[in-house]
Short mmCIF file of C-alpha atoms in Angstrom, two decimals:
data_model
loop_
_atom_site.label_atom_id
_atom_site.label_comp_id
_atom_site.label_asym_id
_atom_site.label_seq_id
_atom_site.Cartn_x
_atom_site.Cartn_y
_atom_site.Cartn_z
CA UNK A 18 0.00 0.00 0.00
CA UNK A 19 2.59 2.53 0.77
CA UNK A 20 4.24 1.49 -3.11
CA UNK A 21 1.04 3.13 -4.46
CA UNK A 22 0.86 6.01 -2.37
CA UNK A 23 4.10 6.81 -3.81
CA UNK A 24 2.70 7.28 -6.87
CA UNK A 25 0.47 10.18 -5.86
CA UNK A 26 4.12 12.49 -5.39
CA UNK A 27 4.69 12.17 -9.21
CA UNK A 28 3.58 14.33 -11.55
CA UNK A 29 1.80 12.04 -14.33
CA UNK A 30 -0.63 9.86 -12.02
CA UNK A 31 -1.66 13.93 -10.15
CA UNK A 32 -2.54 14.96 -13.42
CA UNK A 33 -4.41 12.83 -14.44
CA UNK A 34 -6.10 12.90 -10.76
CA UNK A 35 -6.54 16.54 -11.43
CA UNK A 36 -7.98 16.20 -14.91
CA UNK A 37 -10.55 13.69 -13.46
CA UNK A 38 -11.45 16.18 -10.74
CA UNK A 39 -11.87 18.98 -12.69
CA UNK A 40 -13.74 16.94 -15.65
CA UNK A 41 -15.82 14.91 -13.77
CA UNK A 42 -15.96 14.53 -10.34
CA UNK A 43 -16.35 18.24 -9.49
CA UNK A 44 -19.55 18.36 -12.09
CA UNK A 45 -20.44 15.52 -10.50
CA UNK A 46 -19.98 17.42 -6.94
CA UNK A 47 -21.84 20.20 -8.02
CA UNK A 48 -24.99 18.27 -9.28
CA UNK A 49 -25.15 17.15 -5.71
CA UNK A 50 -24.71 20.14 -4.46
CA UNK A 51 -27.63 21.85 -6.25
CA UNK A 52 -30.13 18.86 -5.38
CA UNK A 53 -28.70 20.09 -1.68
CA UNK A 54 -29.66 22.97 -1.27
CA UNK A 55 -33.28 22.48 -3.39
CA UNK A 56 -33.31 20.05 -0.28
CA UNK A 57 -32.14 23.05 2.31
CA UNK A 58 -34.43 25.89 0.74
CA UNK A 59 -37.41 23.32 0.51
CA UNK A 60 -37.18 22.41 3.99
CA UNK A 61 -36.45 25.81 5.26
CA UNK A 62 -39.32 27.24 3.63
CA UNK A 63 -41.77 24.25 4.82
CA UNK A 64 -40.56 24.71 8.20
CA UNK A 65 -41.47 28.87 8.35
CA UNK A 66 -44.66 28.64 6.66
CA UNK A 67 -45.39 25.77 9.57
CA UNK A 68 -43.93 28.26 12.36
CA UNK A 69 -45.78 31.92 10.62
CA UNK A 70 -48.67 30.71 9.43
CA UNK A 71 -50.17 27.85 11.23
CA UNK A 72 -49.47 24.21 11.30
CA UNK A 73 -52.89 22.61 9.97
CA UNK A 74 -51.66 21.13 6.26
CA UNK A 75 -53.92 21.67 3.54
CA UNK A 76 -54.13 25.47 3.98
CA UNK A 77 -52.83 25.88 0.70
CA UNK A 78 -51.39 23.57 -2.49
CA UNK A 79 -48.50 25.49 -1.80
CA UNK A 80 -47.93 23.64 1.81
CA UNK A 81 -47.96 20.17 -0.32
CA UNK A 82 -46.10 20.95 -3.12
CA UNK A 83 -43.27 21.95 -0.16
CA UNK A 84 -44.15 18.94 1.14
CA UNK A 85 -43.84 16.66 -1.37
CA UNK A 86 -40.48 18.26 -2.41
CA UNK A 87 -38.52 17.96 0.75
CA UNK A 88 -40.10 14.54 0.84
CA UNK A 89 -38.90 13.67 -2.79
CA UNK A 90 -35.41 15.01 -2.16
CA UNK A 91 -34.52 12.85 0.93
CA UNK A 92 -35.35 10.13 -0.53
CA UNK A 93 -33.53 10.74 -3.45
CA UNK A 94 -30.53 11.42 -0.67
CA UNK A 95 -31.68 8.27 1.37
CA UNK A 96 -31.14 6.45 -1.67
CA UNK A 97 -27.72 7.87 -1.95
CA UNK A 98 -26.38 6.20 1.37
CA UNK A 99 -28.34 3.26 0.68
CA UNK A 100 -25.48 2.86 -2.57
CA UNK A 101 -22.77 4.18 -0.23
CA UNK A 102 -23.55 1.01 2.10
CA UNK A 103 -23.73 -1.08 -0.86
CA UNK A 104 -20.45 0.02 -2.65
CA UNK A 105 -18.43 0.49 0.52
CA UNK A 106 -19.77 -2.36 3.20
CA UNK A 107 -20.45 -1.35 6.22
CA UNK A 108 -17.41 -1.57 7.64
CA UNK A 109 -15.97 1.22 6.29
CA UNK A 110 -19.60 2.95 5.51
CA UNK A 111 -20.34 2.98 9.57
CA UNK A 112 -17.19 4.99 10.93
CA UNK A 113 -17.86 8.28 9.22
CA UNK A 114 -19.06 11.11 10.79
CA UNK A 115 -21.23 12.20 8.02
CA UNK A 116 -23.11 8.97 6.93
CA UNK A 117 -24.29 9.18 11.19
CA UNK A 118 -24.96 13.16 10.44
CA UNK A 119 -26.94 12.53 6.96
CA UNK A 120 -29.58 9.89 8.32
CA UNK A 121 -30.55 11.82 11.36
CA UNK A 122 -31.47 14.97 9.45
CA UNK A 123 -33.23 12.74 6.70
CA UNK A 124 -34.64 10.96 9.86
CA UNK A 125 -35.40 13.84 11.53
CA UNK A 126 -36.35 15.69 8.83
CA UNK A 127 -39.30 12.99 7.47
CA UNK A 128 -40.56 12.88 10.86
CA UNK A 129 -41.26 16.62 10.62
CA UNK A 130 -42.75 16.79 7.46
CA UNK A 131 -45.00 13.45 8.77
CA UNK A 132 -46.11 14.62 12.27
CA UNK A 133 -47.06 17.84 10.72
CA UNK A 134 -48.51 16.04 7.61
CA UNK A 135 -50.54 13.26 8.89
CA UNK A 136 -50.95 14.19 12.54
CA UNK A 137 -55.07 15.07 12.72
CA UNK A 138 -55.06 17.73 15.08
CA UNK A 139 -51.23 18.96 14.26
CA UNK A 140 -51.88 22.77 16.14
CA UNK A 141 -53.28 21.59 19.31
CA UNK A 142 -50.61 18.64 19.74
CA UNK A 143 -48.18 22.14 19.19
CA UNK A 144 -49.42 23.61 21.77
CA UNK A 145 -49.46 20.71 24.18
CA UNK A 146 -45.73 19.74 23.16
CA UNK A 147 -47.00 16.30 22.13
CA UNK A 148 -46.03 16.01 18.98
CA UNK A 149 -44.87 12.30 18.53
CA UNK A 150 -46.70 10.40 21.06
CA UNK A 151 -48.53 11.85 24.40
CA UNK A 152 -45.99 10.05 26.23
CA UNK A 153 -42.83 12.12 24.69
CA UNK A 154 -42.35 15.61 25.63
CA UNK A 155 -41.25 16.86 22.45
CA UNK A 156 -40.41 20.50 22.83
CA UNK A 157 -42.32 21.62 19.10
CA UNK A 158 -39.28 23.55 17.94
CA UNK A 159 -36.73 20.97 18.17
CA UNK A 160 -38.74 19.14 15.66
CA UNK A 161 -37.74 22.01 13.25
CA UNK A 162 -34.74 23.37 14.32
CA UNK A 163 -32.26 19.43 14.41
CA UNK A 164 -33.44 18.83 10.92
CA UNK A 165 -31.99 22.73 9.73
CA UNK A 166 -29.03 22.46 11.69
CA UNK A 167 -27.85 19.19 10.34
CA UNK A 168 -28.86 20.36 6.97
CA UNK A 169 -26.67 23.58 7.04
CA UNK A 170 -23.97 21.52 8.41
CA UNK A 171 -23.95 19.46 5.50
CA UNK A 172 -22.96 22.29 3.44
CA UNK A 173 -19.71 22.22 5.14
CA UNK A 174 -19.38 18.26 3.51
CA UNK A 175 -19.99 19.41 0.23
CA UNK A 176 -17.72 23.07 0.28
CA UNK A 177 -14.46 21.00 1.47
CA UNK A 178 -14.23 19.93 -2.56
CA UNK A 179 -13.39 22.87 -3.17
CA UNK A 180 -9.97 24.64 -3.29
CA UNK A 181 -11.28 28.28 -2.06
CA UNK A 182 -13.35 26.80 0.93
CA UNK A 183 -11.58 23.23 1.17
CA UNK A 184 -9.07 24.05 4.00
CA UNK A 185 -10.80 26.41 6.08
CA UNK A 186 -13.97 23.43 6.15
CA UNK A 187 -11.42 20.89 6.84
CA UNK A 188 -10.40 23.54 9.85
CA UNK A 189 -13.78 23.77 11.17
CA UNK A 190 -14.58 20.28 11.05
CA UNK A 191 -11.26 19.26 12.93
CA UNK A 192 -11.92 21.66 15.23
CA UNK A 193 -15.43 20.27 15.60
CA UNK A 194 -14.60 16.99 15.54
#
């Protein structure tokens, strides 16, 4: 192993790294990226029009189609570390700080979308702090806020591919971590 991490010093096998990078994987990046932050401006926009203007779904086509989006796009991210786990095993999918950061936001974030969704009297269950069962004391805002600040975090994932904000997200995430 230490043979082919030799290779990496020369100049042939980086440039071709480099032209890979800069041909593919960072289009590639940036694709991801954009379904991101659909994902982060969905959800952020579901989650004031629940905290401005009332929690009851259904006051508008404009509450499901917000909905339905931030639904759509974690799945479509679900489905994303579902492959991870099947190209990389478990074993090395497991140990990662982000794969554990990713699922509880999508996690989090579903059960959001669901309990105000599908729960029949979603405003008085609010103001009770009941939101998942009458048995948890869910404080209503927490529901909101985990989901957007894992999702913001994420951002820091995808800007370390980058050479203008690579190091200083590496820095905060050492730092962090």
């Amino acid at each position: 192993p230490e043979e082919n991490n030799s290779l990496l010093g020369l100049e042939i096998p980086e440039t071709i790294v480099q032209f890979k990078w800069y041909k593919y994987g960072q289009k590639r990046t940036m694709e991801d990226f954009r379904f991101y932050l659909w994902l982060v401006v969905t959800f952020s926009g579901f989650t004031y029009r629940r905290i401005e203007y009332g929690f009851e779904m259904g006051q508008s086509v404009f509450d499901h189609v917000l909905a339905a989006l931030v639904v759509g796009l974690t799945f479509r991210f679900m489905w994303g570390e579902v492959t991870a786990i099947r190209v990389a095993g478990w074993v090395e999918y497991l140990p990662d700080f982000w794969n554990w950061m990713d699922w509880s936001c999508y996690i989090t974030m579903l059960s959001a979308v669901i309990q105000s969704w599908k729960l029949p009297n979603f405003e008085a269950s609010w103001e009770q702090k009941q939101l998942v069962s009458p048995t948890w004391d869910v404080q209503p805002p927490v529901l909101f806020a985990v989901p957007q600040l894992l999702l913001w975090a994420k951002v820091l994932y995808f800007l370390r591919a980058f050479e203008e904000t690579g190091v200083f997200t590496m820095m905060i995430v050492r730092i962090c971590y």
